[in-house]
Amino acid sequence: MFRLRVPRDLTPATPAPLPRPGRPVVLFLPAHDEAPRLAAVIACAPRRIGPHPVEVVVVDDGSTDDTAIVARAAGATVVRHPVNLGLGAAVATGFGIGTQLDAAAVAFCDADGEYDPGELERLVRPVLDGTADYVVGTRFGGRIEHMRPHRRAGNLVLTRWVRWMTRAPVSDGQSGYRALSARAASDAVVAHDYNYAQVLTLDLVQRGYGYHETPITYRFRTSGRSFVRLGPYLRRCVPAAWRVLNDRVDGAARFTAPERVQPLATVDSAVA
């Protein structure tokens, strides 16, 4: 029998242990041809959150512009995919890097300036306090400076779908600003390379990690072009969600194991 929703009788994950002082908070930015916007985004990231240094990592997903050069000049560690593998693969590589760095928390946001790295502490605080393993920044609970009407409508419709599938209090199923504990990042499976939004939440909720949200600020990008188009998005995301719900994700899609990071990416700065 096939499942369309997560089971009601999930076994919750054990409470998250408090991370040791000195372990880094890793903020990674998946980036593909984001050179014009990237330096300003990196500059907004805090240097420390309490006793935890912040390590900014740019996952350059096969960019053909100066994304890697700009990121290094702005002080970020750069991890490069030799070719464009897709947003899901970039997010999975970021999880692997966070695991390798023994992070206190692993967070990520888009590299195009739509989200504010200056709000990083708001995202990771529940993880650092040991009260959450998975935190999603909700735009609809915070302040939206600008969002195109058709995108707002699409986000709300897809969010209702995710909320129904997960039985979790999801108010922003497509948010691009999220934080995970080290153990959630190491366990997470991104089921396809096109995107991660629905499948990541489905995967973690099914593993017993509680869903937590915190309000964030959002502004629509002022330059460049989003890769998301409704038709391809639905054609790829709906089957991927079905596979996650029914445990049909094959090993090739499990990008996040640390030993798979090096074949997928080359590291331009020390990450070990």
CSV table of C-alpha atoms in Angstrom, one decimal:
chain,number,residue,atom,x,y,z
A,1,MET,CA,0.0,0.0,0.0
A,2,PHE,CA,1.4,3.4,-1.0
A,3,ARG,CA,1.5,6.3,1.4
A,4,LEU,CA,0.5,9.9,0.5
A,5,ARG,CA,1.2,11.3,4.0
A,6,VAL,CA,3.7,10.6,6.8
A,7,PRO,CA,2.5,8.1,9.4
A,8,ARG,CA,0.8,9.4,12.5
A,9,ASP,CA,2.7,7.2,14.8
A,10,LEU,CA,6.3,8.4,14.2
A,11,THR,CA,8.9,7.8,16.8
A,12,PRO,CA,10.4,11.2,17.8
A,13,ALA,CA,14.1,11.6,17.6
A,14,THR,CA,15.9,11.8,21.0
A,15,PRO,CA,16.4,15.4,22.3
A,16,ALA,CA,19.3,17.3,20.6
A,17,PRO,CA,22.4,17.5,22.7
A,18,LEU,CA,23.8,20.9,23.4
A,19,PRO,CA,26.7,21.6,21.1
A,20,ARG,CA,30.1,22.3,22.6
A,21,PRO,CA,31.4,25.9,22.7
A,22,GLY,CA,33.9,26.6,19.9
A,23,ARG,CA,32.3,24.3,17.3
A,24,PRO,CA,31.5,26.4,14.2
A,25,VAL,CA,28.1,27.5,12.9
A,26,VAL,CA,28.4,26.7,9.2
A,27,LEU,CA,26.4,28.9,6.9
A,28,PHE,CA,26.6,27.6,3.3
A,29,LEU,CA,25.3,29.4,0.2
A,30,PRO,CA,24.4,27.3,-2.8
A,31,ALA,CA,25.4,29.5,-5.8
A,32,HIS,CA,25.2,29.3,-9.5
A,33,ASP,CA,26.4,32.4,-11.5
A,34,GLU,CA,25.7,34.7,-8.5
A,35,ALA,CA,28.9,36.8,-8.8
A,36,PRO,CA,27.1,40.2,-8.9
A,37,ARG,CA,25.2,39.6,-5.7
A,38,LEU,CA,27.4,37.3,-3.7
A,39,ALA,CA,29.8,39.7,-1.9
A,40,ALA,CA,27.0,41.7,-0.4
A,41,VAL,CA,25.3,38.5,0.9
A,42,ILE,CA,28.5,37.2,2.5
A,43,ALA,CA,29.3,40.6,4.1
A,44,CYS,CA,25.9,40.4,6.0
A,45,ALA,CA,26.9,37.1,7.9
A,46,PRO,CA,27.9,37.5,11.5
A,47,ARG,CA,31.4,36.5,12.5
A,48,ARG,CA,30.3,34.8,15.8
A,49,ILE,CA,27.1,33.6,17.5
A,50,GLY,CA,28.0,33.4,21.2
A,51,PRO,CA,30.9,31.0,21.7
A,52,HIS,CA,30.6,29.7,18.1
A,53,PRO,CA,32.5,31.1,15.2
A,54,VAL,CA,30.6,31.4,11.9
A,55,GLU,CA,32.1,29.7,8.9
A,56,VAL,CA,30.7,30.8,5.5
A,57,VAL,CA,30.9,28.3,2.8
A,58,VAL,CA,29.9,28.9,-0.8
A,59,VAL,CA,28.9,25.8,-2.8
A,60,ASP,CA,29.7,26.9,-6.3
A,61,ASP,CA,27.5,24.7,-8.5
A,62,GLY,CA,29.4,24.8,-11.8
A,63,SER,CA,29.2,28.6,-12.2
A,64,THR,CA,30.5,30.0,-15.5
A,65,ASP,CA,31.1,33.5,-14.1
A,66,ASP,CA,33.3,34.8,-11.3
A,67,THR,CA,31.3,33.3,-8.4
A,68,ALA,CA,34.2,31.4,-6.9
A,69,ILE,CA,36.6,34.4,-7.2
A,70,VAL,CA,34.1,36.8,-5.6
A,71,ALA,CA,33.4,34.4,-2.8
A,72,ARG,CA,37.0,33.9,-1.9
A,73,ALA,CA,37.7,37.6,-2.0
A,74,ALA,CA,34.8,38.1,0.4
A,75,GLY,CA,36.3,35.7,2.9
A,76,ALA,CA,34.2,32.6,2.3
A,77,THR,CA,35.4,29.0,1.9
A,78,VAL,CA,34.6,27.8,-1.6
A,79,VAL,CA,33.5,24.3,-2.5
A,80,ARG,CA,33.1,23.8,-6.3
A,81,HIS,CA,31.1,21.3,-8.3
A,82,PRO,CA,33.0,20.8,-11.6
A,83,VAL,CA,29.6,21.0,-13.5
A,84,ASN,CA,26.1,22.3,-12.6
A,85,LEU,CA,24.5,19.5,-10.6
A,86,GLY,CA,21.4,21.3,-9.4
A,87,LEU,CA,20.3,23.0,-6.2
A,88,GLY,CA,19.4,19.8,-4.4
A,89,ALA,CA,23.0,18.5,-5.0
A,90,ALA,CA,24.5,21.8,-3.8
A,91,VAL,CA,22.4,21.6,-0.6
A,92,ALA,CA,23.5,18.0,0.0
A,93,THR,CA,27.1,18.9,-0.5
A,94,GLY,CA,26.7,21.7,2.0
A,95,PHE,CA,25.3,19.2,4.5
A,96,GLY,CA,28.3,17.0,4.0
A,97,ILE,CA,30.8,19.9,4.5
A,98,GLY,CA,28.9,20.9,7.7
A,99,THR,CA,29.3,17.3,8.9
A,100,GLN,CA,33.0,17.2,8.1
A,101,LEU,CA,33.5,20.5,10.1
A,102,ASP,CA,31.7,19.0,13.1
A,103,ALA,CA,29.4,22.0,13.1
A,104,ALA,CA,27.3,23.1,16.1
A,105,ALA,CA,24.6,24.0,13.5
A,106,VAL,CA,24.4,23.9,9.7
A,107,ALA,CA,22.3,26.6,8.0
A,108,PHE,CA,21.9,27.6,4.4
A,109,CYS,CA,20.2,30.3,2.4
A,110,ASP,CA,20.0,31.5,-1.2
A,111,ALA,CA,23.0,33.5,-2.4
A,112,ASP,CA,21.0,36.0,-4.4
A,113,GLY,CA,20.1,38.4,-1.6
A,114,GLU,CA,16.5,37.4,-1.0
A,115,TYR,CA,17.3,36.3,2.5
A,116,ASP,CA,19.4,38.1,5.2
A,117,PRO,CA,22.4,36.2,6.7
A,118,GLY,CA,22.3,38.9,9.4
A,119,GLU,CA,19.3,37.0,10.8
A,120,LEU,CA,21.4,33.8,11.1
A,121,GLU,CA,21.3,33.8,14.9
A,122,ARG,CA,17.5,33.8,14.8
A,123,LEU,CA,17.6,30.6,12.7
A,124,VAL,CA,20.2,28.7,14.6
A,125,ARG,CA,19.3,29.7,18.2
A,126,PRO,CA,16.8,26.8,18.7
A,127,VAL,CA,19.5,24.4,17.5
A,128,LEU,CA,22.2,25.9,19.7
A,129,ASP,CA,19.8,25.8,22.7
A,130,GLY,CA,19.1,22.1,22.1
A,131,THR,CA,15.4,22.7,21.6
A,132,ALA,CA,15.2,21.9,17.8
A,133,ASP,CA,17.0,19.8,15.1
A,134,TYR,CA,15.3,21.4,12.1
A,135,VAL,CA,14.3,25.1,11.8
A,136,VAL,CA,12.7,26.8,8.8
A,137,GLY,CA,12.6,30.5,8.4
A,138,THR,CA,9.1,31.5,7.5
A,139,ARG,CA,8.5,34.5,5.3
A,140,PHE,CA,4.8,34.5,6.0
A,141,GLY,CA,5.4,34.8,9.7
A,142,GLY,CA,7.9,37.6,9.3
A,143,ARG,CA,8.3,40.6,7.0
A,144,ILE,CA,8.0,40.3,3.2
A,145,GLU,CA,9.4,43.4,1.5
A,146,HIS,CA,8.3,42.3,-1.9
A,147,MET,CA,7.1,39.0,-3.4
A,148,ARG,CA,5.4,38.8,-6.8
A,149,PRO,CA,1.7,37.9,-6.5
A,150,HIS,CA,1.9,34.7,-8.6
A,151,ARG,CA,4.8,33.5,-6.5
A,152,ARG,CA,3.0,34.2,-3.3
A,153,ALA,CA,0.0,32.3,-4.5
A,154,GLY,CA,2.1,29.4,-5.6
A,155,ASN,CA,4.0,29.3,-2.4
A,156,LEU,CA,0.8,29.2,-0.3
A,157,VAL,CA,-0.7,26.4,-2.4
A,158,LEU,CA,2.4,24.3,-2.2
A,159,THR,CA,2.7,25.0,1.5
A,160,ARG,CA,-0.8,23.6,2.1
A,161,TRP,CA,0.3,20.4,0.3
A,162,VAL,CA,3.5,20.1,2.4
A,163,ARG,CA,1.5,20.7,5.6
A,164,TRP,CA,-1.0,18.0,4.6
A,165,MET,CA,1.7,15.5,3.7
A,166,THR,CA,3.8,16.1,6.9
A,167,ARG,CA,1.0,16.7,9.4
A,168,ALA,CA,3.4,19.5,10.7
A,169,PRO,CA,2.6,23.2,11.3
A,170,VAL,CA,4.3,24.3,8.0
A,171,SER,CA,3.5,27.9,7.1
A,172,ASP,CA,6.3,28.3,4.4
A,173,GLY,CA,7.0,25.1,2.6
A,174,GLN,CA,9.4,26.6,0.0
A,175,SER,CA,11.5,28.8,2.3
A,176,GLY,CA,15.2,29.0,1.2
A,177,TYR,CA,16.5,29.8,4.7
A,178,ARG,CA,16.9,26.8,7.0
A,179,ALA,CA,19.0,25.5,9.9
A,180,LEU,CA,19.8,21.9,11.1
A,181,SER,CA,21.6,20.3,14.0
A,182,ALA,CA,24.7,18.4,13.0
A,183,ARG,CA,23.0,15.1,13.4
A,184,ALA,CA,20.0,16.1,11.3
A,185,ALA,CA,22.4,17.4,8.6
A,186,SER,CA,24.3,14.1,8.6
A,187,ASP,CA,21.0,12.1,8.4
A,188,ALA,CA,19.2,14.2,5.8
A,189,VAL,CA,18.6,12.8,2.3
A,190,VAL,CA,17.9,15.2,-0.6
A,191,ALA,CA,15.9,13.0,-2.9
A,192,HIS,CA,16.6,14.8,-6.2
A,193,ASP,CA,18.9,17.4,-7.6
A,194,TYR,CA,16.4,20.0,-8.9
A,195,ASN,CA,15.3,21.3,-5.5
A,196,TYR,CA,15.1,20.3,-1.9
A,197,ALA,CA,12.2,22.2,-0.3
A,198,GLN,CA,9.5,19.6,0.1
A,199,VAL,CA,11.6,16.4,0.1
A,200,LEU,CA,13.9,17.7,2.8
A,201,THR,CA,11.0,18.4,5.2
A,202,LEU,CA,9.4,15.1,4.4
A,203,ASP,CA,12.6,13.2,5.0
A,204,LEU,CA,13.4,14.8,8.3
A,205,VAL,CA,9.8,14.6,9.7
A,206,GLN,CA,9.7,10.9,8.8
A,207,ARG,CA,12.9,10.4,10.7
A,208,GLY,CA,11.3,11.9,13.8
A,209,TYR,CA,12.9,15.3,13.7
A,210,GLY,CA,10.4,17.9,14.9
A,211,TYR,CA,9.5,20.8,12.7
A,212,HIS,CA,10.2,24.3,14.0
A,213,GLU,CA,9.7,27.7,12.4
A,214,THR,CA,11.0,31.2,13.1
A,215,PRO,CA,10.0,34.4,11.3
A,216,ILE,CA,12.4,35.9,8.8
A,217,THR,CA,12.6,38.9,6.4
A,218,TYR,CA,12.3,38.4,2.7
A,219,ARG,CA,12.9,40.6,-0.3
A,220,PHE,CA,12.6,39.5,-3.9
A,221,ARG,CA,15.8,39.5,-5.9
A,222,THR,CA,16.6,42.7,-7.8
A,223,SER,CA,18.7,41.1,-10.5
A,224,GLY,CA,19.4,37.8,-12.1
A,225,ARG,CA,16.7,35.2,-12.7
A,226,SER,CA,15.3,32.4,-10.6
A,227,PHE,CA,15.6,28.9,-12.1
A,228,VAL,CA,12.2,27.8,-10.7
A,229,ARG,CA,9.4,27.4,-13.3
A,230,LEU,CA,6.0,26.0,-12.1
A,231,GLY,CA,5.7,23.2,-14.8
A,232,PRO,CA,9.2,21.6,-14.3
A,233,TYR,CA,8.9,22.2,-10.6
A,234,LEU,CA,5.8,20.2,-10.2
A,235,ARG,CA,6.9,17.5,-12.7
A,236,ARG,CA,10.0,16.9,-10.6
A,237,CYS,CA,8.9,17.6,-7.1
A,238,VAL,CA,5.7,15.6,-6.9
A,239,PRO,CA,7.3,12.3,-7.9
A,240,ALA,CA,10.3,12.9,-5.6
A,241,ALA,CA,7.9,13.6,-2.7
A,242,TRP,CA,6.1,10.3,-3.5
A,243,ARG,CA,9.5,8.4,-3.4
A,244,VAL,CA,10.4,9.9,-0.1
A,245,LEU,CA,7.1,9.0,1.5
A,246,ASN,CA,7.3,5.5,0.2
A,247,ASP,CA,11.0,5.0,1.0
A,248,ARG,CA,11.9,4.6,-2.7
A,249,VAL,CA,14.9,6.9,-2.7
A,250,ASP,CA,17.9,5.0,-4.2
A,251,GLY,CA,21.5,5.3,-3.0
A,252,ALA,CA,22.5,7.4,-6.0
A,253,ALA,CA,20.3,10.3,-4.6
A,254,ARG,CA,21.9,10.2,-1.2
A,255,PHE,CA,24.4,12.9,-1.8
A,256,THR,CA,25.0,13.8,1.8
A,257,ALA,CA,27.3,11.0,3.1
A,258,PRO,CA,30.6,12.8,3.8
A,259,GLU,CA,32.6,10.3,1.7
A,260,ARG,CA,30.6,11.4,-1.3
A,261,VAL,CA,31.5,15.1,-1.0
A,262,GLN,CA,34.9,15.0,-2.5
A,263,PRO,CA,33.9,13.2,-5.7
A,264,LEU,CA,31.1,15.7,-6.2
A,265,ALA,CA,33.1,18.8,-5.3
A,266,THR,CA,36.6,20.3,-5.3
A,267,VAL,CA,37.5,22.4,-2.2
A,268,ASP,CA,39.3,25.7,-2.9
A,269,SER,CA,39.9,26.5,0.7
A,270,ALA,CA,40.8,24.2,3.7
A,271,VAL,CA,37.7,22.4,4.9
A,272,ALA,CA,39.1,19.5,6.9
